[in-house]
């Protein structure tokens, strides 16, 4: 295994579970409610940061094996992925990883059973996180809203080449009861909210944008996506798909080296 492999294969959900373990001794009560945002925002930034670094490490692992792809990633147009925080950048990384896997194994294809396993694991993780956080009285309403939205998605919404299947989905009008705009991929919209929140946190915009978000945003249909459980679930989905593909990449690589 390479120097990056252990990091890439470590689920970022561990960051979330570690935070839950640290906060378990905190006593339950309304006085603890302000702590929710401080804790969850810190965990969110750690998870996004780890994922962004992981994407860069995946690129380097591909570049050490496939020299032609190394040229495409780093030299053809120069490094264009920035911090790998935008979904388009992460999709491009996963596209390169898929291409390299197919280069090593032309018969590789998506496995619906794996997608089902990932989907169930994400749901189980979020349920476990909430069961522990709820002991402190943290955001039961936020989890109930998340759980209600989750019922409208299935493992078929996941995709190994783009993470989320929204662009090809034929069931777009029913995947979120609280958000009924036609012809819009709800998981993609959720990630857009995640990305904007990531920028506000990472660049500390709230320190001088104290008028944002405006109170009028509470009435927006999109406001249901301002939810930490949604943010964590999306990050974990992306991470689980990346880990699965990277395991396949390392497995194929080890057989080529034998």
GROMACS .gro file of C-alpha atoms in nm:
model
  258
    1UNK     CA    1   0.000   0.000   0.000
    2UNK     CA    2   0.113   0.354  -0.073
    3UNK     CA    3   0.170   0.631   0.179
    4UNK     CA    4  -0.174   0.776   0.094
    5UNK     CA    5  -0.375   0.453   0.096
    6UNK     CA    6  -0.452   0.439   0.467
    7UNK     CA    7  -0.578   0.798   0.462
    8UNK     CA    8  -0.790   0.744   0.150
    9UNK     CA    9  -0.944   0.424   0.287
   10UNK     CA   10  -1.028   0.575   0.627
   11UNK     CA   11  -1.398   0.679   0.624
   12UNK     CA   12  -1.453   1.046   0.705
   13UNK     CA   13  -1.754   0.930   0.909
   14UNK     CA   14  -1.496   0.848   1.180
   15UNK     CA   15  -1.451   1.223   1.231
   16UNK     CA   16  -1.822   1.251   1.302
   17UNK     CA   17  -1.826   0.953   1.540
   18UNK     CA   18  -1.521   1.088   1.725
   19UNK     CA   19  -1.702   1.419   1.779
   20UNK     CA   20  -2.008   1.235   1.909
   21UNK     CA   21  -1.791   1.041   2.155
   22UNK     CA   22  -1.631   1.361   2.285
   23UNK     CA   23  -1.967   1.530   2.343
   24UNK     CA   24  -2.136   1.234   2.516
   25UNK     CA   25  -2.043   1.354   2.870
   26UNK     CA   26  -2.219   1.688   2.807
   27UNK     CA   27  -2.535   1.713   3.014
   28UNK     CA   28  -2.873   1.748   2.846
   29UNK     CA   29  -3.051   2.083   2.857
   30UNK     CA   30  -3.149   2.395   2.667
   31UNK     CA   31  -2.827   2.563   2.779
   32UNK     CA   32  -2.641   2.319   2.558
   33UNK     CA   33  -2.830   2.416   2.242
   34UNK     CA   34  -2.582   2.693   2.140
   35UNK     CA   35  -2.309   2.430   2.156
   36UNK     CA   36  -2.474   2.241   1.868
   37UNK     CA   37  -2.368   2.484   1.597
   38UNK     CA   38  -2.013   2.523   1.729
   39UNK     CA   39  -1.958   2.148   1.744
   40UNK     CA   40  -2.130   2.061   1.417
   41UNK     CA   41  -1.964   2.342   1.224
   42UNK     CA   42  -1.620   2.227   1.343
   43UNK     CA   43  -1.697   1.867   1.250
   44UNK     CA   44  -1.830   1.975   0.911
   45UNK     CA   45  -1.513   2.171   0.830
   46UNK     CA   46  -1.295   1.877   0.935
   47UNK     CA   47  -1.495   1.640   0.716
   48UNK     CA   48  -1.493   1.866   0.409
   49UNK     CA   49  -1.120   1.935   0.456
   50UNK     CA   50  -1.040   1.564   0.483
   51UNK     CA   51  -1.246   1.487   0.174
   52UNK     CA   52  -1.081   1.760  -0.031
   53UNK     CA   53  -0.733   1.635   0.064
   54UNK     CA   54  -0.842   1.278  -0.007
   55UNK     CA   55  -0.944   1.375  -0.362
   56UNK     CA   56  -0.599   1.525  -0.423
   57UNK     CA   57  -0.434   1.209  -0.289
   58UNK     CA   58  -0.646   0.994  -0.523
   59UNK     CA   59  -0.524   1.205  -0.816
   60UNK     CA   60  -0.164   1.147  -0.716
   61UNK     CA   61  -0.219   0.772  -0.678
   62UNK     CA   62  -0.365   0.759  -1.029
   63UNK     CA   63  -0.077   0.968  -1.163
   64UNK     CA   64   0.185   0.726  -1.027
   65UNK     CA   65   0.027   0.436  -1.220
   66UNK     CA   66  -0.112   0.586  -1.540
   67UNK     CA   67   0.141   0.828  -1.687
   68UNK     CA   68  -0.089   0.940  -1.968
   69UNK     CA   69  -0.354   1.033  -1.715
   70UNK     CA   70  -0.088   1.208  -1.507
   71UNK     CA   71  -0.027   1.437  -1.802
   72UNK     CA   72  -0.402   1.501  -1.839
   73UNK     CA   73  -0.445   1.575  -1.468
   74UNK     CA   74  -0.147   1.799  -1.408
   75UNK     CA   75  -0.016   1.926  -1.742
   76UNK     CA   76  -0.268   1.920  -2.028
   77UNK     CA   77  -0.458   2.219  -1.895
   78UNK     CA   78  -0.283   2.261  -1.562
   79UNK     CA   79  -0.442   2.181  -1.226
   80UNK     CA   80  -0.800   2.308  -1.264
   81UNK     CA   81  -0.968   2.149  -0.961
   82UNK     CA   82  -0.882   2.415  -0.704
   83UNK     CA   83  -0.936   2.281  -0.353
   84UNK     CA   84  -1.157   1.995  -0.480
   85UNK     CA   85  -1.448   2.144  -0.286
   86UNK     CA   86  -1.689   2.186  -0.577
   87UNK     CA   87  -1.888   1.883  -0.683
   88UNK     CA   88  -1.767   1.916  -1.044
   89UNK     CA   89  -1.407   1.879  -0.925
   90UNK     CA   90  -1.489   1.569  -0.718
   91UNK     CA   91  -1.678   1.418  -1.012
   92UNK     CA   92  -1.375   1.477  -1.235
   93UNK     CA   93  -1.150   1.294  -0.986
   94UNK     CA   94  -1.392   1.002  -0.968
   95UNK     CA   95  -1.413   1.003  -1.348
   96UNK     CA   96  -1.033   0.966  -1.369
   97UNK     CA   97  -1.045   0.688  -1.108
   98UNK     CA   98  -1.316   0.504  -1.302
   99UNK     CA   99  -1.122   0.539  -1.627
  100UNK     CA  100  -0.806   0.403  -1.467
  101UNK     CA  101  -0.996   0.106  -1.323
  102UNK     CA  102  -1.147   0.031  -1.664
  103UNK     CA  103  -0.802   0.066  -1.818
  104UNK     CA  104  -0.687  -0.213  -1.583
  105UNK     CA  105  -1.010  -0.414  -1.607
  106UNK     CA  106  -1.230  -0.356  -1.911
  107UNK     CA  107  -1.510  -0.566  -1.759
  108UNK     CA  108  -1.557  -0.339  -1.455
  109UNK     CA  109  -1.913  -0.208  -1.416
  110UNK     CA  110  -2.139  -0.061  -1.147
  111UNK     CA  111  -2.275  -0.305  -0.892
  112UNK     CA  112  -2.624  -0.223  -0.764
  113UNK     CA  113  -2.566  -0.436  -0.453
  114UNK     CA  114  -2.268  -0.218  -0.359
  115UNK     CA  115  -2.481   0.095  -0.399
  116UNK     CA  116  -2.744  -0.062  -0.174
  117UNK     CA  117  -2.478  -0.139   0.088
  118UNK     CA  118  -2.347   0.218   0.075
  119UNK     CA  119  -2.698   0.362   0.103
  120UNK     CA  120  -2.785   0.145   0.402
  121UNK     CA  121  -2.453   0.222   0.570
  122UNK     CA  122  -2.510   0.596   0.535
  123UNK     CA  123  -2.859   0.568   0.684
  124UNK     CA  124  -2.733   0.352   0.972
  125UNK     CA  125  -2.447   0.594   1.042
  126UNK     CA  126  -2.677   0.895   1.059
  127UNK     CA  127  -2.926   0.711   1.280
  128UNK     CA  128  -2.648   0.612   1.521
  129UNK     CA  129  -2.509   0.967   1.529
  130UNK     CA  130  -2.850   1.109   1.607
  131UNK     CA  131  -2.926   0.852   1.878
  132UNK     CA  132  -2.615   0.970   2.065
  133UNK     CA  133  -2.659   1.343   1.998
  134UNK     CA  134  -3.025   1.325   2.098
  135UNK     CA  135  -2.922   1.237   2.453
  136UNK     CA  136  -2.802   1.596   2.482
  137UNK     CA  137  -3.124   1.733   2.336
  138UNK     CA  138  -2.957   1.832   2.011
  139UNK     CA  139  -3.179   1.910   1.712
  140UNK     CA  140  -3.436   1.635   1.709
  141UNK     CA  141  -3.643   1.841   1.464
  142UNK     CA  142  -3.350   1.866   1.223
  143UNK     CA  143  -3.307   1.489   1.221
  144UNK     CA  144  -3.679   1.426   1.172
  145UNK     CA  145  -3.679   1.657   0.870
  146UNK     CA  146  -3.372   1.478   0.733
  147UNK     CA  147  -3.530   1.137   0.790
  148UNK     CA  148  -3.851   1.249   0.618
  149UNK     CA  149  -3.656   1.360   0.311
  150UNK     CA  150  -3.444   1.045   0.310
  151UNK     CA  151  -3.751   0.828   0.263
  152UNK     CA  152  -3.793   0.976  -0.085
  153UNK     CA  153  -3.450   0.858  -0.201
  154UNK     CA  154  -3.315   0.511  -0.274
  155UNK     CA  155  -2.980   0.356  -0.361
  156UNK     CA  156  -3.071   0.406  -0.729
  157UNK     CA  157  -3.006   0.778  -0.670
  158UNK     CA  158  -2.634   0.697  -0.634
  159UNK     CA  159  -2.392   0.673  -0.922
  160UNK     CA  160  -2.028   0.555  -0.932
  161UNK     CA  161  -1.939   0.800  -1.208
  162UNK     CA  162  -2.103   1.118  -1.075
  163UNK     CA  163  -2.200   1.031  -0.712
  164UNK     CA  164  -2.562   1.141  -0.762
  165UNK     CA  165  -2.791   1.021  -1.040
  166UNK     CA  166  -3.001   1.342  -1.052
  167UNK     CA  167  -2.909   1.444  -1.407
  168UNK     CA  168  -3.055   1.118  -1.542
  169UNK     CA  169  -3.335   1.073  -1.289
  170UNK     CA  170  -3.693   1.038  -1.412
  171UNK     CA  171  -3.850   1.082  -1.068
  172UNK     CA  172  -3.738   1.437  -0.991
  173UNK     CA  173  -4.071   1.580  -0.882
  174UNK     CA  174  -4.125   1.342  -0.591
  175UNK     CA  175  -3.787   1.303  -0.422
  176UNK     CA  176  -3.849   1.577  -0.164
  177UNK     CA  177  -4.192   1.653  -0.021
  178UNK     CA  178  -4.078   1.995   0.098
  179UNK     CA  179  -3.924   2.099  -0.231
  180UNK     CA  180  -4.144   2.042  -0.537
  181UNK     CA  181  -3.979   2.230  -0.821
  182UNK     CA  182  -3.989   2.021  -1.138
  183UNK     CA  183  -3.681   1.923  -1.337
  184UNK     CA  184  -3.432   1.988  -1.059
  185UNK     CA  185  -3.203   1.725  -0.906
  186UNK     CA  186  -3.262   1.747  -0.533
  187UNK     CA  187  -2.934   1.585  -0.428
  188UNK     CA  188  -2.748   1.830  -0.651
  189UNK     CA  189  -2.939   2.121  -0.498
  190UNK     CA  190  -2.854   1.987  -0.152
  191UNK     CA  191  -2.485   1.975  -0.242
  192UNK     CA  192  -2.503   2.333  -0.373
  193UNK     CA  193  -2.629   2.441  -0.029
  194UNK     CA  194  -2.353   2.234   0.132
  195UNK     CA  195  -2.089   2.404  -0.084
  196UNK     CA  196  -2.212   2.754  -0.003
  197UNK     CA  197  -2.218   2.672   0.367
  198UNK     CA  198  -1.867   2.526   0.337
  199UNK     CA  199  -1.741   2.857   0.195
  200UNK     CA  200  -1.909   3.060   0.469
  201UNK     CA  201  -1.744   2.844   0.735
  202UNK     CA  202  -1.402   2.798   0.572
  203UNK     CA  203  -1.358   3.171   0.504
  204UNK     CA  204  -1.534   3.283   0.823
  205UNK     CA  205  -1.776   3.500   0.624
  206UNK     CA  206  -2.020   3.512   0.915
  207UNK     CA  207  -1.774   3.733   1.106
  208UNK     CA  208  -1.859   4.028   0.881
  209UNK     CA  209  -2.181   3.911   0.709
  210UNK     CA  210  -2.389   3.923   1.021
  211UNK     CA  211  -2.701   4.009   0.821
  212UNK     CA  212  -2.686   3.672   0.643
  213UNK     CA  213  -2.870   3.449   0.606
  214UNK     CA  214  -3.169   3.683   0.587
  215UNK     CA  215  -3.480   3.599   0.785
  216UNK     CA  216  -3.672   3.581   0.458
  217UNK     CA  217  -3.475   3.265   0.374
  218UNK     CA  218  -3.681   3.081   0.637
  219UNK     CA  219  -3.978   3.088   0.398
  220UNK     CA  220  -3.783   2.956   0.100
  221UNK     CA  221  -3.851   2.603  -0.023
  222UNK     CA  222  -3.476   2.542  -0.019
  223UNK     CA  223  -3.444   2.617   0.351
  224UNK     CA  224  -3.516   2.252   0.436
  225UNK     CA  225  -3.169   2.174   0.295
  226UNK     CA  226  -2.992   2.388   0.557
  227UNK     CA  227  -2.950   2.079   0.769
  228UNK     CA  228  -2.635   1.928   0.921
  229UNK     CA  229  -2.760   1.572   0.880
  230UNK     CA  230  -2.805   1.631   0.506
  231UNK     CA  231  -2.456   1.781   0.483
  232UNK     CA  232  -2.296   1.490   0.666
  233UNK     CA  233  -2.490   1.230   0.467
  234UNK     CA  234  -2.385   1.381   0.132
  235UNK     CA  235  -2.019   1.393   0.236
  236UNK     CA  236  -2.032   1.033   0.356
  237UNK     CA  237  -2.199   0.914   0.032
  238UNK     CA  238  -1.921   1.074  -0.174
  239UNK     CA  239  -1.660   0.927   0.059
  240UNK     CA  240  -1.805   0.574   0.054
  241UNK     CA  241  -1.816   0.570  -0.328
  242UNK     CA  242  -1.458   0.699  -0.344
  243UNK     CA  243  -1.338   0.435  -0.097
  244UNK     CA  244  -1.512   0.155  -0.287
  245UNK     CA  245  -1.356   0.259  -0.618
  246UNK     CA  246  -1.013   0.312  -0.463
  247UNK     CA  247  -1.025  -0.038  -0.308
  248UNK     CA  248  -1.096  -0.177  -0.655
  249UNK     CA  249  -0.810   0.034  -0.793
  250UNK     CA  250  -0.562  -0.098  -0.533
  251UNK     CA  251  -0.685  -0.457  -0.580
  252UNK     CA  252  -0.629  -0.442  -0.955
  253UNK     CA  253  -0.296  -0.269  -0.906
  254UNK     CA  254  -0.175  -0.544  -0.671
  255UNK     CA  255  -0.264  -0.814  -0.925
  256UNK     CA  256  -0.070  -0.628  -1.196
  257UNK     CA  257   0.238  -0.614  -0.971
  258UNK     CA  258   0.235  -0.987  -0.890
   0.00000   0.00000   0.00000
